[in-house]
Amino acid sequence: MERMLTEMPPWFWTFVALSFGGVWGSFLNVVIFRVPREKSVVSPPSSCPSCGARIAWYDNVPVLAWLWLRGKCRKCKAAISPRYPMIELITAFVSWALMHRFGPTGAYVLYFVFACALIAITFIDLDTWLIPDVITYPGIALGIIGAVALPEQPVVDHLLGAAIGGGVLAIVAVGAKWALKKDGMGFGDVKLLAMIGAFLGTRSLVFVVMLSSIQGVVLGIIWLTVNRNKPPPPPQADGFVPPAGAIPFGPFLSLAALEYLFFSDTLHALLGHARFGGD
Ligand SMILES: [Zn+2]
């Protein structure tokens, strides 16, 4: 079996990774919509948000179905947001990139689950300003279990990663609340960084905090400039009013974790050069 798998041509694994990623991206769309509404992600099957019609399997093919339906529900012709195929495309691309980096291995599966959690958290945080515990808590556990199953670094490094990741950001969150007299950073971000530390180990944390802060500031300034003449966003269904002209921090932590996952070697080399003055 193993010999058969390794003898498969590379295009086979590209095809597997892209379709596997697309299908899970389709599931992430369900997670992103239903988890904040505290609905089950397994039943009922997908239906049109406008008319409630069940979506047939052939209209649920990732990315392609949206294209041949021209972004409209087959029954009621209501527009289907391009965000659905976009999330499927992102997940398929990340799956392909992970396959490229790790090959058809256990590491691919583990980091694909991690990436799916990050993608779901990103869009749920953008929608609701909340990072659900039902994703971060099992994520922290899975990061530790993964370190036991695939011992590249000692397990204790991943345990410490979760503890330090959670601890450092908890201090920042409490400090920001004390200094600003309001919530500067949510505890969802704290649990997210604990999950990242559990998967990527202690050495990732300084990079993830640095990369997310830099990208958060740069994109935050662009966001404020682009939206400076726009009225503040309307309150959401549950009465929550998003802060005017602001974006949540969870997407930046998630993006930085993915960047570290793919470019850790380069990042460590860069830090080595900065510290020792290069060669
Ligand atoms: Zn419809």
Coordinates of C-alpha atoms and ligand atoms in Angstrom, one line a residue:
M1 CA 0.0 0.0 0.0
E2 CA 2.7 2.5 1.1
R3 CA 4.7 1.6 -2.0
M4 CA 1.7 2.2 -4.2
L5 CA 1.1 5.6 -2.6
T6 CA 4.7 6.8 -3.1
E7 CA 4.7 5.6 -6.7
M8 CA 1.7 7.9 -7.6
P9 CA 2.7 10.7 -9.9
P10 CA 2.9 14.2 -8.4
W11 CA -0.2 15.4 -10.4
F12 CA -2.2 12.8 -8.6
W13 CA -1.4 14.3 -5.2
T14 CA -2.0 17.8 -6.5
F15 CA -5.5 16.7 -7.7
V16 CA -6.2 15.0 -4.3
A17 CA -5.0 18.0 -2.3
L18 CA -7.1 20.5 -4.4
S19 CA -10.3 18.5 -4.3
F20 CA -9.9 17.5 -0.7
G21 CA -9.3 21.2 0.2
G22 CA -12.3 22.3 -1.9
V23 CA -14.7 19.9 -0.2
W24 CA -13.5 20.9 3.3
G25 CA -13.7 24.5 2.3
S26 CA -17.4 23.9 1.5
F27 CA -17.8 22.4 5.0
L28 CA -16.0 25.5 6.5
N29 CA -18.7 27.7 4.9
V30 CA -21.2 25.8 6.9
V31 CA -19.1 26.1 10.1
I32 CA -18.6 29.8 9.6
F33 CA -22.3 30.4 9.2
R34 CA -23.7 28.0 11.8
V35 CA -21.2 27.9 14.7
P36 CA -21.8 31.6 15.8
R37 CA -25.6 30.8 15.6
E38 CA -25.1 27.7 17.8
K39 CA -26.5 25.4 15.1
S40 CA -25.4 21.9 14.3
V41 CA -22.8 21.7 11.5
V42 CA -23.9 18.2 10.4
S43 CA -27.6 18.5 10.0
P44 CA -29.8 19.6 8.3
P45 CA -28.0 19.5 4.9
S46 CA -27.1 22.8 3.2
S47 CA -30.0 25.0 2.0
C48 CA -30.4 28.4 0.3
P49 CA -30.3 31.1 3.0
S50 CA -33.0 33.0 1.0
C51 CA -35.7 30.4 0.0
G52 CA -34.6 27.5 2.2
A53 CA -34.4 25.0 -0.8
R54 CA -32.1 22.1 -0.2
I55 CA -28.9 22.3 -2.3
A56 CA -28.4 19.2 -4.4
W57 CA -25.0 17.6 -4.4
Y58 CA -24.3 18.7 -8.0
D59 CA -25.0 22.3 -7.0
N60 CA -22.6 22.0 -4.0
V61 CA -19.4 21.1 -5.9
P62 CA -16.8 23.5 -4.5
V63 CA -16.1 26.6 -6.6
L64 CA -17.4 25.1 -9.8
A65 CA -21.1 25.0 -8.8
W66 CA -21.0 28.7 -8.0
L67 CA -19.6 29.3 -11.5
W68 CA -22.1 27.3 -13.4
L69 CA -25.0 28.7 -11.3
R70 CA -23.5 32.2 -12.1
G71 CA -23.7 33.0 -8.3
K72 CA -27.4 32.5 -8.1
C73 CA -29.7 30.0 -6.2
R74 CA -31.1 27.5 -8.8
K75 CA -34.7 27.9 -7.3
C76 CA -35.2 31.5 -6.3
K77 CA -32.3 33.1 -8.2
A78 CA -31.1 35.0 -5.1
A79 CA -27.5 36.0 -5.3
I80 CA -25.0 33.7 -3.5
S81 CA -22.1 35.7 -2.0
P82 CA -18.8 35.2 -3.8
R83 CA -17.3 34.7 -0.4
Y84 CA -18.5 31.0 -0.5
P85 CA -16.4 30.0 -3.5
M86 CA -13.6 32.3 -2.2
I87 CA -13.3 30.3 1.1
E88 CA -13.4 27.1 -0.9
L89 CA -10.6 28.4 -3.1
I90 CA -8.5 29.5 -0.2
T91 CA -8.9 26.1 1.5
A92 CA -8.0 24.3 -1.7
F93 CA -5.0 26.4 -2.2
V94 CA -3.8 26.0 1.4
S95 CA -4.3 22.2 1.1
W96 CA -2.2 22.2 -2.1
A97 CA 0.5 24.2 -0.5
L98 CA 0.6 21.9 2.5
M99 CA 0.8 18.8 0.3
H100 CA 3.6 20.5 -1.6
R101 CA 5.5 21.1 1.7
F102 CA 4.8 17.9 3.6
G103 CA 3.8 15.4 0.9
P104 CA 1.1 12.8 1.6
T105 CA 2.0 12.3 5.3
G106 CA 0.4 12.6 8.7
A107 CA 1.9 16.1 9.0
Y108 CA -0.2 17.1 6.0
V109 CA -3.4 15.9 7.7
L110 CA -2.5 17.5 11.0
Y111 CA -1.6 20.9 9.6
F112 CA -4.5 20.9 7.2
V113 CA -6.9 20.5 10.2
F114 CA -5.0 23.4 11.9
A115 CA -5.3 25.5 8.8
C116 CA -9.0 24.8 8.5
A117 CA -9.5 25.9 12.1
L118 CA -7.6 29.2 11.3
I119 CA -9.7 29.8 8.2
A120 CA -12.9 29.3 10.1
I121 CA -11.8 31.5 13.0
T122 CA -10.7 34.3 10.6
F123 CA -14.1 34.6 9.0
I124 CA -16.1 34.0 12.2
D125 CA -14.1 36.8 13.9
L126 CA -14.6 39.1 10.9
D127 CA -18.4 38.5 11.0
T128 CA -19.0 38.5 14.8
W129 CA -15.9 39.7 16.6
L130 CA -15.9 36.4 18.5
I131 CA -13.6 33.4 18.3
P132 CA -15.6 30.4 19.3
D133 CA -14.2 28.2 22.2
V134 CA -15.7 25.2 20.4
I135 CA -12.8 25.6 17.9
T136 CA -9.9 26.8 20.1
Y137 CA -10.3 24.3 23.0
P138 CA -10.3 21.2 20.8
G139 CA -7.6 22.9 18.7
I140 CA -5.3 23.2 21.7
A141 CA -5.8 19.6 22.6
L142 CA -5.2 18.5 19.0
G143 CA -2.0 20.5 18.7
I144 CA -0.6 18.6 21.8
I145 CA -1.9 15.2 20.5
G146 CA -0.3 15.9 17.1
A147 CA 3.0 16.6 18.8
V148 CA 2.8 13.2 20.5
A149 CA 1.9 11.5 17.2
L150 CA 4.5 13.3 15.1
P151 CA 7.4 14.0 17.4
E152 CA 9.5 16.6 15.4
Q153 CA 10.0 18.8 18.5
P154 CA 9.6 17.5 22.1
V155 CA 5.9 17.4 23.3
V156 CA 6.9 19.7 26.2
D157 CA 7.7 22.4 23.7
H158 CA 4.1 22.3 22.4
L159 CA 2.7 22.2 26.0
L160 CA 4.8 25.3 26.8
G161 CA 3.8 26.9 23.5
A162 CA 0.1 26.7 24.5
A163 CA 0.9 28.0 28.1
I164 CA 3.1 30.8 27.0
G165 CA 0.9 31.8 24.0
G166 CA -2.1 32.0 26.3
G167 CA -0.2 33.5 29.2
V168 CA 1.6 36.3 27.3
L169 CA -1.5 37.5 25.4
A170 CA -3.6 37.2 28.6
I171 CA -1.3 39.7 30.3
V172 CA -1.5 42.0 27.2
A173 CA -5.3 41.7 27.3
V174 CA -5.6 42.5 31.0
G175 CA -3.0 45.3 30.7
A176 CA -4.9 46.9 27.7
K177 CA -8.2 46.7 29.6
W178 CA -6.6 48.4 32.6
A179 CA -4.9 51.1 30.5
L180 CA -7.8 51.8 28.1
K181 CA -10.6 51.2 30.5
K182 CA -12.2 49.0 27.9
D183 CA -11.6 45.7 26.1
G184 CA -8.6 46.3 23.8
M185 CA -8.1 42.6 23.0
G186 CA -10.6 39.8 23.5
F187 CA -9.8 36.6 25.4
G188 CA -10.7 34.8 22.1
D189 CA -7.4 36.0 20.8
V190 CA -5.7 34.7 24.0
K191 CA -7.1 31.2 23.4
L192 CA -6.2 31.4 19.6
L193 CA -2.6 32.1 20.4
A194 CA -2.6 29.2 22.9
M195 CA -3.9 27.0 20.1
I196 CA -1.1 28.3 17.7
G197 CA 1.5 27.6 20.4
A198 CA 0.2 24.1 20.8
F199 CA 0.5 23.3 17.1
L200 CA 3.7 25.2 16.3
G201 CA 5.7 25.2 19.5
T202 CA 7.3 27.9 21.6
R203 CA 9.7 29.2 18.9
S204 CA 6.8 30.2 16.7
L205 CA 5.3 32.6 19.2
V206 CA 7.7 35.6 18.8
F207 CA 7.2 35.5 15.0
V208 CA 3.5 35.1 15.1
V209 CA 3.1 38.0 17.6
M210 CA 5.5 40.2 15.5
L211 CA 4.1 39.3 12.1
S212 CA 0.4 39.7 13.2
S213 CA 1.2 43.1 14.9
I214 CA 3.0 44.6 11.9
Q215 CA 0.4 43.4 9.4
G216 CA -2.4 44.4 11.7
V217 CA -1.1 48.0 12.0
V218 CA -0.3 48.4 8.3
L219 CA -3.7 46.9 7.1
G220 CA -5.5 48.8 10.0
I221 CA -4.1 52.1 8.7
I222 CA -5.1 51.3 5.1
W223 CA -8.6 50.2 6.3
L224 CA -9.1 53.4 8.3
T225 CA -8.0 55.5 5.3
V226 CA -10.2 53.7 2.8
N227 CA -13.2 53.8 5.1
R228 CA -12.7 57.2 6.7
N229 CA -15.8 58.8 5.0
K230 CA -18.1 55.7 5.5
P231 CA -20.7 55.7 8.3
P232 CA -20.1 53.3 11.2
P233 CA -21.3 49.8 10.6
P234 CA -24.9 49.0 11.7
P235 CA -25.4 47.0 14.9
Q236 CA -25.6 43.2 14.3
A237 CA -28.7 41.1 15.0
D238 CA -27.7 40.4 18.6
G239 CA -27.2 44.1 19.3
F240 CA -23.4 44.0 19.1
V241 CA -22.0 47.2 17.6
P242 CA -18.7 46.7 15.9
P243 CA -16.2 49.5 16.7
A244 CA -16.2 52.0 13.8
G245 CA -13.4 51.6 11.3
A246 CA -11.8 48.7 13.1
I247 CA -11.0 45.1 12.2
P248 CA -10.6 42.2 14.7
F249 CA -7.1 40.8 15.5
G250 CA -7.9 37.1 15.1
P251 CA -7.5 37.1 11.3
F252 CA -4.0 38.6 11.7
L253 CA -3.0 36.0 14.3
S254 CA -4.3 33.3 11.9
L255 CA -2.5 34.7 8.9
A256 CA 0.8 35.0 10.8
A257 CA 0.4 31.3 12.0
L258 CA 0.0 30.2 8.4
E259 CA 3.0 32.3 7.3
Y260 CA 5.1 30.7 10.0
L261 CA 3.9 27.2 9.0
F262 CA 5.2 27.8 5.5
F263 CA 8.2 30.1 6.0
S264 CA 9.6 29.1 9.4
D265 CA 13.0 28.2 8.0
T266 CA 13.4 31.6 6.3
L267 CA 12.1 33.5 9.3
H268 CA 14.5 31.7 11.7
A269 CA 17.4 32.4 9.2
L270 CA 16.4 36.1 9.2
L271 CA 16.4 36.3 13.0
G272 CA 19.7 34.5 13.1
H273 CA 21.2 37.1 10.8
A274 CA 19.7 39.9 12.7
R275 CA 21.0 38.6 16.0
F276 CA 24.5 37.6 14.9
G277 CA 25.1 40.3 12.3
G278 CA 24.9 38.0 9.3
D279 CA 27.8 36.3 7.5
Ligands
ZN1 ZN -33.0 30.1 -3.0

